[in-house]
Coordinates of C-alpha atoms in Angstrom, one line a residue:
Chain A
X1 CA -19.1 -7.7 22.5
X2 CA -18.3 -9.3 25.8
X3 CA -16.5 -7.4 28.5
X4 CA -15.0 -8.2 31.9
X5 CA -14.8 -5.3 34.3
X6 CA -12.5 -6.1 37.1
X7 CA -12.9 -3.2 39.6
X8 CA -13.3 -3.5 43.3
X9 CA -15.1 -0.2 43.7
X10 CA -18.6 -1.4 43.1
X11 CA -20.1 2.1 42.3
X12 CA -17.5 2.6 39.6
X13 CA -17.9 -0.9 38.3
X14 CA -21.7 -0.5 38.0
X15 CA -21.3 2.9 36.3
X16 CA -19.0 1.4 33.7
X17 CA -21.4 -1.5 33.2
X18 CA -24.4 0.8 32.7
X19 CA -22.5 2.9 30.2
X20 CA -21.2 0.0 28.1
X21 CA -24.5 -1.9 28.2
X22 CA -26.3 0.9 26.3
X23 CA -24.7 -0.5 23.1
X24 CA -26.0 -3.9 23.8
X25 CA -22.7 -5.3 25.0
X26 CA -22.5 -8.1 27.6
X27 CA -20.7 -7.0 30.7
X28 CA -19.4 -9.4 33.4
X29 CA -17.9 -8.1 36.6
X30 CA -15.2 -9.2 39.0
X31 CA -15.0 -7.5 42.4
X32 CA -11.7 -8.8 43.7
X33 CA -8.5 -10.3 42.6
X34 CA -9.6 -14.0 43.0
X35 CA -12.7 -13.5 40.9
X36 CA -10.8 -11.5 38.3
X37 CA -8.1 -14.2 37.9
X38 CA -10.7 -17.0 37.8
X39 CA -13.0 -15.4 35.2
X40 CA -10.1 -14.2 33.1
X41 CA -8.7 -17.7 33.0
X42 CA -11.9 -19.6 32.4
X43 CA -13.9 -17.4 30.0
X44 CA -13.1 -15.5 26.8
X45 CA -13.7 -11.8 26.6
X46 CA -13.2 -9.3 23.8
X47 CA -12.0 -6.7 26.2
X48 CA -11.0 -6.8 29.9
X49 CA -11.0 -3.6 31.9
X50 CA -8.6 -4.2 34.7
X51 CA -8.0 -2.2 37.8
X52 CA -4.4 -2.4 39.0
X53 CA -5.1 -1.9 42.6
X54 CA -7.6 -4.7 43.4
X55 CA -7.8 -4.9 47.2
X56 CA -6.8 -8.5 47.3
X57 CA -4.1 -8.4 44.7
X58 CA -2.5 -6.7 41.7
X59 CA -4.2 -6.5 38.3
X60 CA -0.8 -6.8 36.8
X61 CA -0.8 -10.4 38.0
X62 CA -4.1 -11.1 36.3
X63 CA -2.5 -9.7 33.2
X64 CA 0.4 -12.0 33.5
X65 CA -1.9 -15.0 33.8
X66 CA -3.8 -13.9 30.7
X67 CA -0.7 -13.7 28.6
X68 CA 0.5 -17.0 29.9
X69 CA -2.8 -18.6 28.9
X70 CA -2.5 -16.8 25.5
X71 CA -5.9 -15.3 25.8
X72 CA -6.9 -13.0 22.9
X73 CA -8.7 -10.5 25.0
X74 CA -7.7 -6.8 24.7
X75 CA -6.8 -5.3 28.1
X76 CA -7.2 -1.8 29.2
X77 CA -5.7 -1.0 32.6
X78 CA -7.5 1.5 34.8
X79 CA -5.5 2.8 37.7
X80 CA -5.4 5.6 40.2
X81 CA -1.7 5.6 39.8
X82 CA -0.5 7.7 37.0
X83 CA 3.1 7.1 37.4
X84 CA 5.0 6.5 34.2
X85 CA 6.7 3.4 35.5
X86 CA 3.4 1.7 36.2
X87 CA 2.2 2.7 32.8
X88 CA 5.2 1.2 31.1
X89 CA 5.1 -1.9 33.2
X90 CA 1.5 -2.5 32.3
X91 CA 2.1 -1.9 28.6
X92 CA 5.2 -4.1 28.7
X93 CA 3.2 -6.9 30.2
X94 CA 1.0 -6.8 27.2
X95 CA -1.8 -4.4 28.1
X96 CA -3.3 -2.6 25.1
X97 CA -4.0 0.7 26.8
X98 CA -3.8 2.5 30.1
X99 CA -6.2 5.0 31.5
X100 CA -5.8 7.0 34.7
X101 CA -8.6 7.5 37.2
X102 CA -10.7 9.6 37.2
X103 CA -11.7 9.3 33.5
X104 CA -14.7 10.0 31.4
X105 CA -16.7 6.9 30.5
X106 CA -16.8 8.3 26.9
X107 CA -13.0 8.3 27.0
X108 CA -12.9 4.7 28.2
X109 CA -15.4 3.7 25.6
X110 CA -13.4 5.4 22.9
X111 CA -10.3 3.5 24.0
X112 CA -12.2 0.2 24.1
X113 CA -13.3 0.8 20.5
X114 CA -9.7 1.5 19.5
X115 CA -8.5 -1.7 21.1
X116 CA -11.4 -3.7 19.5
X117 CA -10.6 -2.3 16.0
X118 CA -7.0 -3.3 16.2
X119 CA -7.8 -6.8 17.5
X120 CA -10.7 -7.5 15.2
X121 CA -9.7 -6.2 11.8
X122 CA -6.1 -7.4 12.2
X123 CA -4.5 -4.1 11.5
X124 CA -7.0 -2.7 9.1
X125 CA -8.5 -0.5 11.8
X126 CA -11.6 0.6 10.0
X127 CA -14.5 2.5 11.6
X128 CA -17.8 2.8 9.9
X129 CA -21.1 4.6 10.4
X130 CA -23.4 4.4 7.5
X131 CA -21.8 6.3 4.7
X132 CA -18.9 7.5 6.9
X133 CA -15.8 5.4 6.8
X134 CA -12.6 6.0 8.8
X135 CA -9.3 4.4 8.3
X136 CA -7.8 4.9 11.7
X137 CA -4.4 3.7 10.6
X138 CA -3.9 6.4 8.0
X139 CA -6.2 8.8 9.9
X140 CA -8.3 9.4 6.8
X141 CA -12.1 9.9 6.7
X142 CA -14.3 9.1 3.8
X143 CA -17.9 10.0 3.1
X144 CA -19.6 8.0 0.3
X145 CA -16.1 6.8 -0.6
X146 CA -14.7 10.3 -1.0
X147 CA -11.9 11.6 1.1
X148 CA -12.7 14.6 3.3
X149 CA -9.9 16.8 4.4
X150 CA -10.1 17.2 8.2
X151 CA -7.8 18.9 10.6
X152 CA -6.3 16.8 13.4
X153 CA -8.9 18.0 15.9
X154 CA -11.8 17.6 13.5
X155 CA -10.7 14.0 12.8
X156 CA -10.3 13.3 16.6
X157 CA -13.7 14.8 17.1
X158 CA -15.4 12.6 14.5
X159 CA -13.7 9.4 15.8
X160 CA -14.8 10.3 19.3
X161 CA -18.4 10.9 18.1
X162 CA -18.6 7.6 16.3
X163 CA -17.1 5.7 19.2
X164 CA -19.7 7.1 21.5
X165 CA -22.7 7.2 19.1
X166 CA -26.0 7.6 20.7
X167 CA -24.5 9.1 23.9
X168 CA -24.5 12.7 25.0
X169 CA -21.1 14.3 25.1
X170 CA -21.0 17.5 27.0
X171 CA -18.6 20.3 26.0
X172 CA -16.5 19.6 29.0
X173 CA -16.0 15.9 28.0
X174 CA -15.2 16.9 24.4
X175 CA -12.7 19.6 25.6
X176 CA -11.0 17.1 27.8
X177 CA -10.8 14.5 25.1
X178 CA -9.3 16.9 22.6
X179 CA -7.0 19.0 24.7
X180 CA -6.4 17.0 27.9
X181 CA -5.2 19.0 30.8
X182 CA -4.9 22.2 28.9
X183 CA -8.7 22.4 28.6
X184 CA -8.8 24.0 32.1
X185 CA -7.3 27.1 30.5
X186 CA -10.6 27.8 28.8
X187 CA -13.0 30.2 30.3
X188 CA -15.8 28.9 28.0
X189 CA -16.1 26.2 25.5
X190 CA -17.5 28.4 22.7
X191 CA -14.8 27.3 20.2
X192 CA -15.9 23.7 20.5
X193 CA -18.9 25.0 18.7
X194 CA -16.6 26.4 16.0
X195 CA -14.8 23.0 15.6
X196 CA -18.1 21.2 15.4
X197 CA -19.5 23.6 12.8
X198 CA -16.3 23.2 10.7
X199 CA -16.7 19.5 10.9
X200 CA -20.4 19.7 9.9
X201 CA -19.5 21.8 6.9
X202 CA -16.9 19.3 5.7
X203 CA -19.4 16.4 5.9
X204 CA -22.2 15.9 3.4
X205 CA -25.5 17.6 4.4
X206 CA -26.9 14.1 5.2
X207 CA -24.0 13.1 7.5
X208 CA -23.8 16.5 9.0
X209 CA -27.3 15.8 10.4
X210 CA -25.9 13.0 12.6
X211 CA -24.3 15.6 14.9
X212 CA -27.2 16.7 17.0
X213 CA -27.4 19.2 19.8
X214 CA -28.5 17.7 23.1
X215 CA -29.8 19.7 26.0
X216 CA -28.3 23.1 26.5
X217 CA -24.7 22.5 25.6
X218 CA -24.1 18.9 24.7
X219 CA -23.8 16.9 21.5
X220 CA -25.0 13.5 20.4
X221 CA -24.0 11.5 17.3
X222 CA -27.1 9.7 16.2
X223 CA -29.0 8.5 13.2
X224 CA -32.4 10.1 12.6
Chain B
X1 CA 20.7 43.8 61.0
X2 CA 23.5 44.0 63.5
X3 CA 26.9 43.4 62.1
X4 CA 28.1 39.9 62.9
X5 CA 31.7 39.1 63.9
X6 CA 33.2 35.6 63.8
X7 CA 33.6 33.8 67.1
X8 CA 37.4 33.8 66.9
X9 CA 37.6 37.4 66.0
X10 CA 35.3 38.2 68.9
X11 CA 37.3 36.1 71.5
X12 CA 40.5 37.6 70.1
X13 CA 39.1 41.0 70.5
X14 CA 38.2 40.4 74.1
X15 CA 41.6 38.9 74.7
X16 CA 43.4 41.9 73.1
X17 CA 41.3 44.4 75.0
X18 CA 41.8 42.8 78.5
X19 CA 45.5 42.5 77.7
X20 CA 45.8 46.1 76.7
X21 CA 44.0 47.3 79.8
X22 CA 46.1 45.0 82.0
X23 CA 49.3 46.2 80.4
X24 CA 48.3 49.8 80.9
X25 CA 47.1 49.4 84.5
X26 CA 50.2 47.3 85.5
X27 CA 52.5 49.9 84.0
X28 CA 50.8 52.7 85.8
X29 CA 50.8 50.8 89.1
X30 CA 54.4 49.8 88.6
X31 CA 55.3 53.4 87.8
X32 CA 53.7 54.8 91.0
X33 CA 55.0 52.0 93.2
X34 CA 58.6 52.4 92.0
X35 CA 58.3 56.2 92.2
X36 CA 57.1 55.9 95.8
X37 CA 60.0 53.5 96.6
X38 CA 62.5 55.8 95.0
X39 CA 61.1 58.9 96.8
X40 CA 61.2 57.0 100.0
X41 CA 64.8 56.0 99.4
X42 CA 65.7 59.6 98.6
X43 CA 64.0 60.9 101.7
X44 CA 65.8 58.4 103.9
X45 CA 69.1 59.3 102.3
X46 CA 68.4 63.1 102.9
X47 CA 67.6 62.5 106.6
X48 CA 70.7 60.3 107.0
X49 CA 72.9 63.0 105.4
X50 CA 71.3 65.6 107.6
X51 CA 72.1 63.6 110.7
X52 CA 75.6 63.2 109.5
X53 CA 76.0 66.9 109.0
X54 CA 74.5 67.6 112.4
X55 CA 76.9 65.2 114.0
X56 CA 79.9 66.8 112.2
X57 CA 78.9 70.3 113.4
X58 CA 78.4 68.9 116.9
X59 CA 81.9 67.6 116.8
X60 CA 83.3 71.0 116.3
X61 CA 83.4 71.8 112.7
X62 CA 82.5 75.5 112.5
X63 CA 81.6 75.6 109.0
X64 CA 80.5 72.7 106.8
X65 CA 79.2 73.4 103.3
X66 CA 79.0 71.5 100.0
X67 CA 76.7 73.5 97.7
X68 CA 74.4 72.7 96.2
X69 CA 74.2 69.3 98.0
X70 CA 74.7 70.6 101.5
X71 CA 74.2 74.1 102.7
X72 CA 74.5 75.1 106.4
X73 CA 73.4 78.5 107.6
X74 CA 73.3 80.1 111.0
X75 CA 69.9 81.6 111.7
X76 CA 68.4 83.7 114.4
X77 CA 65.1 81.9 114.7
X78 CA 64.2 78.2 114.2
X79 CA 61.8 77.4 111.4
X80 CA 59.8 74.4 110.5
X81 CA 61.3 71.4 108.7
X82 CA 60.5 71.3 105.0
X83 CA 60.8 68.5 102.5
X84 CA 60.2 69.7 98.9
X85 CA 61.3 69.6 95.3
X86 CA 63.2 72.6 94.0
X87 CA 65.0 73.8 91.0
X88 CA 68.3 75.4 91.5
X89 CA 71.5 76.2 89.6
X90 CA 74.0 73.5 89.7
X91 CA 77.4 75.0 89.0
X92 CA 79.1 71.6 88.4
X93 CA 76.7 71.0 85.5
X94 CA 76.1 74.6 84.7
X95 CA 72.4 74.3 84.4
X96 CA 69.2 74.3 86.4
X97 CA 68.5 71.0 87.9
X98 CA 65.7 69.4 89.8
X99 CA 66.6 68.6 93.4
X100 CA 64.8 67.0 96.3
X101 CA 65.5 69.3 99.3
X102 CA 65.2 68.8 103.0
X103 CA 65.6 71.9 105.2
X104 CA 65.8 71.4 109.0
X105 CA 66.4 73.7 111.8
X106 CA 68.6 72.5 114.6
X107 CA 70.2 74.1 117.8
X108 CA 73.7 72.7 118.0
X109 CA 76.1 73.8 120.8
X110 CA 73.9 76.8 121.5
X111 CA 73.7 78.1 118.0
X112 CA 70.7 77.9 115.6
X113 CA 71.4 76.3 112.2
X114 CA 69.4 75.8 109.1
X115 CA 70.7 72.6 107.5
X116 CA 69.6 72.0 103.9
X117 CA 70.5 68.8 102.1
X118 CA 69.6 68.1 98.5
X119 CA 69.6 65.2 96.2
X120 CA 69.4 65.3 92.5
X121 CA 66.4 63.3 91.3
X122 CA 66.8 63.5 87.5
X123 CA 68.4 60.1 87.3
X124 CA 65.6 58.5 89.2
X125 CA 63.1 59.7 86.6
X126 CA 65.1 58.0 83.9
X127 CA 65.1 55.0 85.9
X128 CA 61.3 55.0 86.1
X129 CA 61.0 55.4 82.4
X130 CA 63.3 52.4 81.9
X131 CA 61.2 50.3 84.2
X132 CA 57.9 51.2 82.4
X133 CA 59.4 50.6 79.0
X134 CA 60.9 47.2 79.8
X135 CA 57.7 46.2 81.4
X136 CA 55.7 47.1 78.3
X137 CA 58.1 45.2 76.1
X138 CA 57.8 42.1 78.2
X139 CA 54.1 42.5 78.2
X140 CA 53.9 42.9 74.4
X141 CA 56.1 39.8 73.8
X142 CA 54.1 37.7 76.2
X143 CA 51.0 39.0 74.6
X144 CA 52.0 38.1 71.0
X145 CA 53.0 34.6 72.1
X146 CA 49.8 34.1 74.1
X147 CA 47.7 35.5 71.3
X148 CA 49.2 33.1 68.7
X149 CA 49.0 30.2 71.1
X150 CA 45.4 31.0 72.1
X151 CA 44.2 31.4 68.5
X152 CA 45.7 28.1 67.3
X153 CA 44.4 26.3 70.3
X154 CA 40.9 27.9 69.8
X155 CA 40.8 26.9 66.2
X156 CA 41.6 23.4 67.1
X157 CA 39.1 23.4 69.9
X158 CA 36.3 24.8 67.8
X159 CA 37.0 22.9 64.7
X160 CA 34.3 20.2 65.3
X161 CA 31.9 23.0 65.8
X162 CA 32.8 24.7 62.6
X163 CA 32.7 21.5 60.6
X164 CA 29.3 20.6 61.9
X165 CA 28.1 24.1 61.2
X166 CA 29.3 23.7 57.6
X167 CA 27.3 20.4 57.4
X168 CA 24.2 22.0 58.7
X169 CA 24.4 24.7 56.1
X170 CA 24.5 22.0 53.5
X171 CA 21.5 20.3 55.0
X172 CA 18.6 20.0 52.7
X173 CA 15.3 18.1 53.0
X174 CA 15.1 17.2 49.4
X175 CA 18.5 15.5 49.1
X176 CA 18.8 12.2 51.0
X177 CA 22.5 12.6 51.8
X178 CA 23.1 12.1 55.5
X179 CA 24.9 14.7 57.5
X180 CA 28.5 13.8 58.3
X181 CA 28.8 15.3 61.7
X182 CA 32.1 15.3 63.6
X183 CA 32.2 14.1 67.2
X184 CA 34.3 16.0 69.7
X185 CA 35.8 15.4 73.2
X186 CA 34.3 18.6 74.3
X187 CA 31.1 17.7 76.1
X188 CA 29.0 20.6 74.8
X189 CA 30.0 20.0 71.2
X190 CA 29.3 16.3 71.5
X191 CA 25.9 17.1 72.9
X192 CA 25.3 19.7 70.2
X193 CA 26.2 17.1 67.6
X194 CA 23.8 14.6 69.0
X195 CA 21.0 17.1 69.2
X196 CA 21.6 18.1 65.6
X197 CA 21.4 14.5 64.5
X198 CA 18.2 13.9 66.4
X199 CA 16.7 17.1 65.1
X200 CA 17.6 16.6 61.5
X201 CA 16.4 13.0 61.6
X202 CA 13.1 14.1 63.1
X203 CA 12.7 16.9 60.5
X204 CA 13.4 14.4 57.8
X205 CA 11.0 11.8 59.0
X206 CA 8.3 14.4 59.5
X207 CA 8.9 15.7 56.0
X208 CA 8.8 12.2 54.5
X209 CA 5.6 11.5 56.4
X210 CA 4.0 14.7 55.2
X211 CA 5.0 14.0 51.7
X212 CA 3.7 10.5 51.9
X213 CA 0.5 11.8 53.4
X214 CA 0.0 14.4 50.7
X215 CA 0.5 11.7 48.0
X216 CA -1.8 9.3 49.7
X217 CA -4.5 11.9 50.1
X218 CA -4.4 12.9 46.5
X219 CA -4.2 9.2 45.5
X220 CA -7.2 8.3 47.7
X221 CA -9.2 11.2 46.3
X222 CA -8.9 9.7 42.8
X223 CA -11.3 6.8 43.5
X224 CA -14.3 8.8 44.7
X225 CA -13.6 11.3 42.0
X226 CA -13.7 8.5 39.4
X227 CA -17.0 7.3 40.8
X228 CA -18.6 10.8 40.7
X229 CA -17.3 11.3 37.2
X230 CA -18.7 8.0 36.0
X231 CA -22.0 8.6 37.6
X232 CA -22.3 12.1 36.0
X233 CA -21.4 10.6 32.6
X234 CA -24.3 8.2 33.0
X235 CA -26.6 10.9 34.3
X236 CA -26.3 13.0 31.2
X237 CA -27.3 10.0 29.2
X238 CA -30.5 9.5 31.1
X239 CA -33.7 10.3 29.2
X240 CA -35.3 12.2 32.1
X241 CA -33.0 15.1 32.6
X242 CA -33.7 18.6 31.2
X243 CA -31.6 21.5 30.0
X244 CA -31.4 23.0 33.4
X245 CA -30.3 19.8 35.0
X246 CA -27.8 19.3 32.3
X247 CA -26.4 22.7 32.9
X248 CA -25.9 21.9 36.6
X249 CA -24.3 18.5 35.9
X250 CA -22.0 20.2 33.4
X251 CA -21.0 22.7 36.1
X252 CA -20.3 19.8 38.5
X253 CA -18.2 18.4 35.8
X254 CA -16.0 21.6 35.7
X255 CA -15.4 21.3 39.4
X256 CA -14.4 17.7 39.1
X257 CA -12.0 18.8 36.4
X258 CA -10.5 21.3 38.8
X259 CA -10.1 18.7 41.5
X260 CA -8.5 16.4 39.0
X261 CA -6.0 19.0 38.0
X262 CA -5.3 19.8 41.7
X263 CA -4.7 16.2 42.4
X264 CA -2.5 15.8 39.5
X265 CA -0.4 18.8 40.4
X266 CA 0.0 17.8 44.0
X267 CA 1.1 14.4 42.9
X268 CA 3.6 15.9 40.4
X269 CA 5.1 18.1 43.2
X270 CA 5.4 15.2 45.5
X271 CA 7.0 13.1 42.8
X272 CA 9.6 15.8 42.1
X273 CA 10.3 16.0 45.8
X274 CA 10.7 12.2 45.8
X275 CA 13.2 12.4 43.0
X276 CA 11.1 10.2 40.8
X277 CA 12.2 12.0 37.6
X278 CA 15.6 10.6 37.0
X279 CA 15.8 10.2 33.3
X280 CA 18.0 13.0 32.3
X281 CA 18.5 13.6 28.6
X282 CA 19.2 16.4 26.2
X283 CA 15.9 18.2 25.6
X284 CA 15.6 20.7 22.8
X285 CA 13.5 23.4 24.4
X286 CA 13.4 25.2 21.0
X287 CA 11.4 22.3 19.5
X288 CA 9.4 21.8 22.7
X289 CA 8.3 25.4 22.7
X290 CA 7.3 25.3 19.0
X291 CA 5.2 22.1 19.7
X292 CA 3.6 23.6 22.7
X293 CA 2.7 26.8 20.7
X294 CA 1.1 24.6 18.0
X295 CA -0.9 22.9 20.7
X296 CA -2.0 26.1 22.2
X297 CA -2.9 27.6 18.9
X298 CA -5.4 24.7 18.5
X299 CA -7.0 25.9 21.6
X300 CA -7.5 29.3 19.8
X301 CA -4.6 31.0 21.6
X302 CA -3.1 32.6 18.5
X303 CA -1.4 35.4 20.3
X304 CA 1.8 33.6 21.0
X305 CA 4.8 35.0 19.3
X306 CA 8.0 32.9 19.4
X307 CA 11.5 34.0 18.5
X308 CA 14.4 31.6 18.7
X309 CA 17.8 33.3 18.5
X310 CA 19.8 30.2 19.1
X311 CA 19.0 26.5 19.5
X312 CA 18.4 25.9 23.2
X313 CA 19.1 22.5 24.5
X314 CA 18.9 21.5 28.2
X315 CA 19.8 18.4 30.1
X316 CA 16.7 17.4 32.1
X317 CA 13.8 15.0 32.3
X318 CA 11.6 15.2 29.2
X319 CA 8.4 15.0 31.2
X320 CA 9.5 17.8 33.5
X321 CA 10.6 19.9 30.6
X322 CA 7.2 19.5 29.1
X323 CA 5.5 20.6 32.4
X324 CA 7.9 23.5 32.8
X325 CA 7.1 25.0 29.4
X326 CA 3.5 24.1 29.6
X327 CA 3.0 25.8 32.9
X328 CA 4.8 28.9 32.0
X329 CA 2.9 29.4 28.8
X330 CA -0.4 28.5 30.5
X331 CA 0.3 31.0 33.2
X332 CA 0.9 33.7 30.6
X333 CA -2.3 32.7 28.8
X334 CA -4.4 32.8 31.9
X335 CA -3.4 36.3 32.6
X336 CA -3.7 37.7 29.1
X337 CA -6.7 38.8 27.2
X338 CA -7.3 37.2 23.8
X339 CA -5.9 40.1 21.7
X340 CA -2.8 40.7 23.8
X341 CA 0.5 39.3 22.7
X342 CA 2.6 36.8 24.6
X343 CA 6.2 36.7 23.5
X344 CA 8.5 33.8 24.0
X345 CA 12.2 34.1 23.3
X346 CA 14.9 31.4 23.5
X347 CA 18.6 32.2 23.2
X348 CA 21.8 30.9 24.7
X349 CA 20.8 29.3 28.0
X350 CA 17.9 31.6 28.4
X351 CA 14.2 31.4 28.1
X352 CA 12.1 34.5 28.4
X353 CA 8.3 34.6 28.5
X354 CA 6.5 37.9 28.8
X355 CA 2.9 39.0 28.7
X356 CA 1.1 42.3 29.0
X357 CA 0.0 43.4 32.4
X358 CA -1.6 46.6 33.6
X359 CA 0.1 46.8 36.9
X360 CA 3.0 45.1 38.7
X361 CA 2.2 42.4 41.2
X362 CA 1.6 43.5 44.7
X363 CA 3.7 40.7 46.2
X364 CA 6.0 39.2 43.5
X365 CA 8.0 37.5 46.3
X366 CA 5.0 35.2 46.8
X367 CA 4.6 34.3 43.2
X368 CA 6.1 30.9 43.4
X369 CA 4.4 29.9 46.7
X370 CA 1.9 27.1 46.6
X371 CA -1.7 28.2 46.4
X372 CA -0.7 31.8 46.1
X373 CA -3.1 33.8 43.9
X374 CA -3.1 37.5 43.4
X375 CA -6.4 37.6 41.6
X376 CA -9.3 35.2 41.8
X377 CA -10.7 36.0 38.3
X378 CA -9.6 32.7 36.9
X379 CA -9.9 29.2 38.4
X380 CA -6.3 28.4 38.7
X381 CA -5.0 25.8 41.1
X382 CA -2.3 28.1 42.3
X383 CA 0.2 25.3 41.8
X384 CA 1.5 25.8 38.3
X385 CA 4.2 28.3 39.1
X386 CA 5.1 26.4 42.3
X387 CA 5.8 23.4 40.1
X388 CA 7.9 25.6 37.7
X389 CA 10.0 26.8 40.6
X390 CA 10.4 23.3 42.0
X391 CA 11.6 22.0 38.6
X392 CA 14.1 24.9 38.4
X393 CA 15.3 24.1 41.9
X394 CA 15.9 20.5 41.1
X395 CA 18.2 21.3 38.2
X396 CA 19.6 24.6 39.7
X397 CA 18.1 26.7 36.9
X398 CA 17.7 30.3 38.0
X399 CA 14.2 31.6 37.5
X400 CA 13.4 35.3 37.9
X401 CA 10.4 37.5 37.6
X402 CA 10.2 41.2 36.9
X403 CA 7.6 43.8 35.9
X404 CA 9.0 46.1 33.2
X405 CA 7.2 48.5 30.9
X406 CA 3.8 47.0 31.5
X407 CA 5.0 43.5 31.0
X408 CA 5.2 40.5 33.3
X409 CA 8.5 38.9 32.4
X410 CA 9.6 35.4 33.5
X411 CA 13.1 34.3 32.6
X412 CA 15.0 31.1 33.2
X413 CA 18.7 31.0 33.1
X414 CA 19.8 27.4 32.4
X415 CA 23.5 28.0 32.6
X416 CA 25.3 26.4 35.5

């Protein structure tokens, strides 16, 4: 996949690049408004990650140009501004998703994958990992073609794992993904272990092995 | 606290008091002055009668008597002149009467006489009383008139002051309504009005600046936080780190999460202050609470018991309703152990959330203050309840807290 990361904070820009490159994606960067507008207009990308507050201009204007040029790229807005009006304005202008700083790279990656699925398969929205197949439209998971009954959280967990396959997900990241702000109510993340165990039990013994424990208290979804 | 009286009452009181004292003093002075004048007149009359009697005797009248007014006696020895009051029998009235009496001793034509002349003074006493009474009546009448005039005039005079005072009472930092101050032709009131305008404007701009500052700070913090977060996310995917390092990085992650929450809550507070939540619609709190409970149950908080007696629907911003319910339930969860029950009840215009507590709060009055925490056992931002209070203030909901029978009870009255 080919991504454009339009972000003027170089440290953040580079971190996003590092994270996304692990899957062998091509990442190009734009560090100001001019560069972002230019690259977005000239080249084609699968997904553009667009910071609204670029020092020299607004990411929303880049978005307008993109839509005028009828570019196919999926757009995810990243912004420090979490006001609802900005969110709506961005989505109204044709952005595919909106994520507020600070965010987890795993969360961003998961959203990118969702945008890609919708764009690529034209509404089919299928995710696959070996014998595991997920229809994200009907929120159904299959193993070897057989439906497995997952709770909402177990389903979200599985999608999150597959979106970030090969990467370590700490319990904090998982908790935030599944429960958002309310995850700070938890004194410990022991029950994530419970959710993961339940998920493992519902998968076949073979697919259950994909969920591996990494370090002290992290998980990794990976083939042997 | 000292009991306060209104300005008009107080000035009227002073006016009344000075008036009364003046009326009394003037009546007393008038009494004594008139009395002195009358006595002087009586004395003069007595002396003049005595001279007349003396001259009659000198002219040859051997005996001249007119008891009890004039009594002439021949005496052997001359005595001293005496002027006194005396009570004697008045045969004409057939009763004892008060007389002013002058006794003098004179030697006329070689004989010694004691001449006593008397004047009845009862009538002069009546006269005195009449004077004092009429004086008092005049005083009272003048007084009532003055009092009425004074009060009306005062009311008129002070009216700009009272109007401005009313405006100041209505002054609030959060509403943007300007103060409608009244100018006056009284210099002091005019100055006061100008000072109030200056002061309130200054307070407003300071408050706006502070709010702006808070929002900017929390906004500016988001970028470095995002960078730290992203770097940590990459760090845990490095091959070289070990369990111990992972542990430490995860712990940093928790602190970032706290900062994120803090930031978010400060921004929310500022936004409520800035009136950025203006979409008012009918929100079914009954449904909202049910949804929230489902969410919390997924977080393994199964100790929530919800009873809905009536459908509760409130006109407010959906987003704020969500925060309101979320923060109240979160607060109860934070201070409750896993096996203890949290009860939520909705009924007509009322939401009650209670959870078990071993003892009452030491300072319940501080409960809704920003960054107030009574225990530091959990990592709360100390802003959750401040936000709840703020939301209630925006919509004039009445929130109250009490500790009853080992339960912390929060209730919100939505009726207006």
